[in-house]
CSV table of C-alpha atoms in Angstrom, one decimal:
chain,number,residue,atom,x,y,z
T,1,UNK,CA,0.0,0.0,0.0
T,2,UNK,CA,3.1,2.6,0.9
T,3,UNK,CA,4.5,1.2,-2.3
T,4,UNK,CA,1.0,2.5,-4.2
T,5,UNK,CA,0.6,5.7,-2.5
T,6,UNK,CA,4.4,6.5,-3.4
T,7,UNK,CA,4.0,5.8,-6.8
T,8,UNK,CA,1.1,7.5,-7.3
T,9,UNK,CA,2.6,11.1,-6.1
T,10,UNK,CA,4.5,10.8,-9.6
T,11,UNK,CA,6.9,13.5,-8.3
T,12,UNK,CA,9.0,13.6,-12.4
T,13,UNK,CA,5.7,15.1,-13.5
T,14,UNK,CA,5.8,18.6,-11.6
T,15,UNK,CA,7.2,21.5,-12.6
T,16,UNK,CA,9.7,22.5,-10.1
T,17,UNK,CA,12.9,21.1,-12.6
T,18,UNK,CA,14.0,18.0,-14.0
T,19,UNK,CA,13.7,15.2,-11.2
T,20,UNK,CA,14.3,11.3,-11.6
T,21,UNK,CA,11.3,9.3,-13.3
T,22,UNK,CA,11.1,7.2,-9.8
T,23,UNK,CA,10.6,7.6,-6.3
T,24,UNK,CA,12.6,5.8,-3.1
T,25,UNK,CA,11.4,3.7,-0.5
T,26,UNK,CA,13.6,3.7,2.2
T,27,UNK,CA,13.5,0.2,3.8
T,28,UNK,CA,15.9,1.2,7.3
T,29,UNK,CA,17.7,-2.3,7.6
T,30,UNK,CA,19.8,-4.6,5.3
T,31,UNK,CA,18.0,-7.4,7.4
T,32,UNK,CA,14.6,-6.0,6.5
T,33,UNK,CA,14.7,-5.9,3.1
T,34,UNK,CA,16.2,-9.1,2.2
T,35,UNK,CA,13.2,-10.6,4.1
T,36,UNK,CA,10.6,-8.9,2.5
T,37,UNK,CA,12.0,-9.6,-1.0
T,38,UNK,CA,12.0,-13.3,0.4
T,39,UNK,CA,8.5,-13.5,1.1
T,40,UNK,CA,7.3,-11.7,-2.0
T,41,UNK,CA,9.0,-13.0,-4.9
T,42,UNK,CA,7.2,-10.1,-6.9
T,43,UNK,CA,8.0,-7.1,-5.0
T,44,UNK,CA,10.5,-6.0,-6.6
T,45,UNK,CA,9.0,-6.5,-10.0
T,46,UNK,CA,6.3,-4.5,-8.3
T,47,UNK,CA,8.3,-1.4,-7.5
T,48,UNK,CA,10.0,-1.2,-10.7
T,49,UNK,CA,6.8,-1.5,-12.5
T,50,UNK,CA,5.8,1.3,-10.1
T,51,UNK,CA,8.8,3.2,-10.4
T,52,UNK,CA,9.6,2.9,-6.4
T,53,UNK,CA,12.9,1.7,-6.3
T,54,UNK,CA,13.3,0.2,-3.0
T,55,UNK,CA,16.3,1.0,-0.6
T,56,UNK,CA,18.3,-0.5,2.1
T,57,UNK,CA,21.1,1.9,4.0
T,58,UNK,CA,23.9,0.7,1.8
T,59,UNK,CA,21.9,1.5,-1.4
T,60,UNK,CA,20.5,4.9,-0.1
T,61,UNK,CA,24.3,5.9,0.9
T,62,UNK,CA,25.2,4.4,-2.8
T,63,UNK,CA,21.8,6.5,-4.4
T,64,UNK,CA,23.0,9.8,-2.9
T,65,UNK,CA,26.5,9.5,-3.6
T,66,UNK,CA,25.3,9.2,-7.4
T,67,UNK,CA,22.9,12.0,-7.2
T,68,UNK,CA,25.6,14.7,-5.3
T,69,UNK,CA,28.3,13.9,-8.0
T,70,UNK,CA,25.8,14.4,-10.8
T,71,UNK,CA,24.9,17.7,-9.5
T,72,UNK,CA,28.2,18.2,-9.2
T,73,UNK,CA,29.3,17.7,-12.8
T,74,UNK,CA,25.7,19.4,-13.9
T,75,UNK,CA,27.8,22.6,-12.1
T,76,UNK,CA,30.7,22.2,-13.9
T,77,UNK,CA,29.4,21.6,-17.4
T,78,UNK,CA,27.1,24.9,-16.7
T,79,UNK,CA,30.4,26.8,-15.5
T,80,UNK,CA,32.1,25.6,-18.6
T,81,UNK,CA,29.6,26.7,-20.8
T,82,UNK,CA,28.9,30.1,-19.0
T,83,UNK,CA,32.8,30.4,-19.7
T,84,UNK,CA,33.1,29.4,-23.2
T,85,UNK,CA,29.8,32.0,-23.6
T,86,UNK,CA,32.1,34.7,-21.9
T,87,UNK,CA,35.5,33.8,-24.0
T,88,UNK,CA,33.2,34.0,-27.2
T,89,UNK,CA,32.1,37.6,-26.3
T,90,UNK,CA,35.4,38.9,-24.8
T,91,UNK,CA,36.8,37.4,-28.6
T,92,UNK,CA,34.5,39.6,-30.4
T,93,UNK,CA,35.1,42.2,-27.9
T,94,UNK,CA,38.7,42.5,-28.4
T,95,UNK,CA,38.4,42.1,-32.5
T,96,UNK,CA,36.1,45.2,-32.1
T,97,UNK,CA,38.8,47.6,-30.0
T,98,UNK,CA,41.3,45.9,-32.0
T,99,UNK,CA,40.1,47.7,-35.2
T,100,UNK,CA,40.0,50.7,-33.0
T,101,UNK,CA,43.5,50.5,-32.3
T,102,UNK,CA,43.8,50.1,-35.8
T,103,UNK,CA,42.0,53.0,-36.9
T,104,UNK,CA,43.7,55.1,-34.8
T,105,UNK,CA,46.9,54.2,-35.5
T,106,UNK,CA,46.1,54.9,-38.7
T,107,UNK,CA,44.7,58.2,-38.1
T,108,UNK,CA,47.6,59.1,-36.3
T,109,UNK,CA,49.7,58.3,-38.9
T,110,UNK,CA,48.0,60.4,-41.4
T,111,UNK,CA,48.0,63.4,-38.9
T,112,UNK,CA,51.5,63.2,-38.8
T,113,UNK,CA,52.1,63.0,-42.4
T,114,UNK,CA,49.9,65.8,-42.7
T,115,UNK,CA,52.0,67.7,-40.0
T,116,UNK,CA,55.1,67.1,-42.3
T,117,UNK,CA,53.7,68.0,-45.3
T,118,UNK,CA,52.4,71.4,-44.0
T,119,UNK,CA,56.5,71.8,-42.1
T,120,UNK,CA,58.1,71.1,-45.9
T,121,UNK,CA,55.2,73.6,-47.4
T,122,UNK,CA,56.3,76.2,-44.8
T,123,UNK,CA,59.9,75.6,-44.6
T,124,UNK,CA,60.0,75.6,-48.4
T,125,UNK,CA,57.8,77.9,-49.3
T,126,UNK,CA,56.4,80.5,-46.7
T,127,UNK,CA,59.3,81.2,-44.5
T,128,UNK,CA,61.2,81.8,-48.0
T,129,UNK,CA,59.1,84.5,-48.4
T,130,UNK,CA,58.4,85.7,-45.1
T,131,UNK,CA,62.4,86.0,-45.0
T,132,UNK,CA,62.6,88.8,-47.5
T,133,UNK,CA,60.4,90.9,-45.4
T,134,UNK,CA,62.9,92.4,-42.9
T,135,UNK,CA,65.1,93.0,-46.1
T,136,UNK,CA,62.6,95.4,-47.2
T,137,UNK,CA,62.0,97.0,-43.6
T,138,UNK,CA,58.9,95.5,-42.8
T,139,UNK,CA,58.0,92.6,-40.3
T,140,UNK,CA,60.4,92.6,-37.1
T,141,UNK,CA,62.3,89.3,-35.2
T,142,UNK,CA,62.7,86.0,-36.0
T,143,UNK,CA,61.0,83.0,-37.0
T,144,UNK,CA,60.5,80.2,-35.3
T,145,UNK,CA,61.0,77.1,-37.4
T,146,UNK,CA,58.9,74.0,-37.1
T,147,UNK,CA,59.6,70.8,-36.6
T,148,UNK,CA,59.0,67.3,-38.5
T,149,UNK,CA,58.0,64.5,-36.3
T,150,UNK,CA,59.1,61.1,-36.8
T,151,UNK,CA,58.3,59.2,-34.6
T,152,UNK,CA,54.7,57.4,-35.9
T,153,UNK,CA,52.2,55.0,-34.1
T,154,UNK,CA,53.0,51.4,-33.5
T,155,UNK,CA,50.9,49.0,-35.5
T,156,UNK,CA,49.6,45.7,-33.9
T,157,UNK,CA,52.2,43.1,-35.1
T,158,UNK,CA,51.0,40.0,-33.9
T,159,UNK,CA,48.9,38.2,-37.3
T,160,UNK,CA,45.7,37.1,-36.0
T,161,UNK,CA,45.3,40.3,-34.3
T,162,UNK,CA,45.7,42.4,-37.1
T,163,UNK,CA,42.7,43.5,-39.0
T,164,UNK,CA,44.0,43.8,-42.8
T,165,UNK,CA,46.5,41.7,-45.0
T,166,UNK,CA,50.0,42.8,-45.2
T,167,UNK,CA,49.7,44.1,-48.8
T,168,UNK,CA,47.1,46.8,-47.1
T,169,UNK,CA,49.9,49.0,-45.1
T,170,UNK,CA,52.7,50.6,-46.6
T,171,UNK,CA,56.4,49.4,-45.3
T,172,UNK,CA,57.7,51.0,-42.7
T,173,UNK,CA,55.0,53.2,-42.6
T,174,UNK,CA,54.1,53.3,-39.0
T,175,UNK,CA,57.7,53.5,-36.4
T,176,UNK,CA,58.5,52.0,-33.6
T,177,UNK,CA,58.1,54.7,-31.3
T,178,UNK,CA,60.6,53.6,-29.3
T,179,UNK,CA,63.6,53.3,-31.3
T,180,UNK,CA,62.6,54.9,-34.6
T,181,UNK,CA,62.4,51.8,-37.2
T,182,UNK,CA,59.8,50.7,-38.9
T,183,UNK,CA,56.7,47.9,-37.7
């Protein structure tokens, strides 16, 4: 009759998460279930058809151990996906400041060229003229020259970090700011 009323409680049909398609009946001695499964040859064909597994100490100890380390490696298979979820977005992440870097490196780049290209235009063509002023008595003190700079932005050397081919930067284009040479 426990066996019945166990059964029909058909806890793997509620909603509160997946649960084992069986209940258990504790039996609390070794001793005690070996006599009932003696004087009832079809018990245990009974509780399986039931779904009530039926339990002595040993097997209880033995049930839980299985159910703890289950739980256990549902934990670690949800931490290993939550982390494999996080190293996918950090990937994407770090592609998207990577082309960042990349466009700012190049801006930088082309700001600087710029800068040199406006020293040459001066040095070669408006101080020349600005030059002859004082000659003529006009226009007072000196000049102050400007500057090129050469020292340009780094680019990202490692491959698979890079965002374009090799063929799409110029050589040398971008210094080391360190020591001067080229990427």
């Amino acid at each position: 009759a426990h066996m019945r009323d166990l059964s029909g409680r058909r806890y793997w049909e509620q909603d509160d998460g997946p649960a084992p398609e069986f209940v258990v009946l504790f039996v609390p001695g070794e001793s005690f279930l070996a006599d009932a499964l003696r004087s009832d040859t079809t018990l245990l064909q009974d509780a399986m058809e039931k779904r009530v597994l039926l339990a002595s100490p040993v097997n209880l100890l033995a049930l839980l151990w299985s159910v703890a380390r289950g739980w256990q490696e549902a934990r670690v298979s949800e931490h290993a996906r939550e982390i494999a979820e996080l190293g996918e977005e950090l990937y994407d992440r770090v592609g998207t400041v990577l082309g960042h870097v990349d466009r700012t490196g190049r801006g930088l780049a082309a700001a600087v060229r710029a800068y040199n290209d406006l020293v040459g235009s001066v040095d070669g063509r408006l101080l020349v003229t600005m030059r002859k002023f004082p000659d003529l008595g006009a226009g007072s003190g000196d000049l102050v020259a400007a500057n090129e700079v050469e020292a340009l932005p780094r680019r990202v050397q490692a491959e698979e970090l890079s965002t374009d081919s090799p063929a799409d930067s110029p050589p040398d284009a971008i210094a080391d700011p360190d020591t001067g040479n080229g990427a």
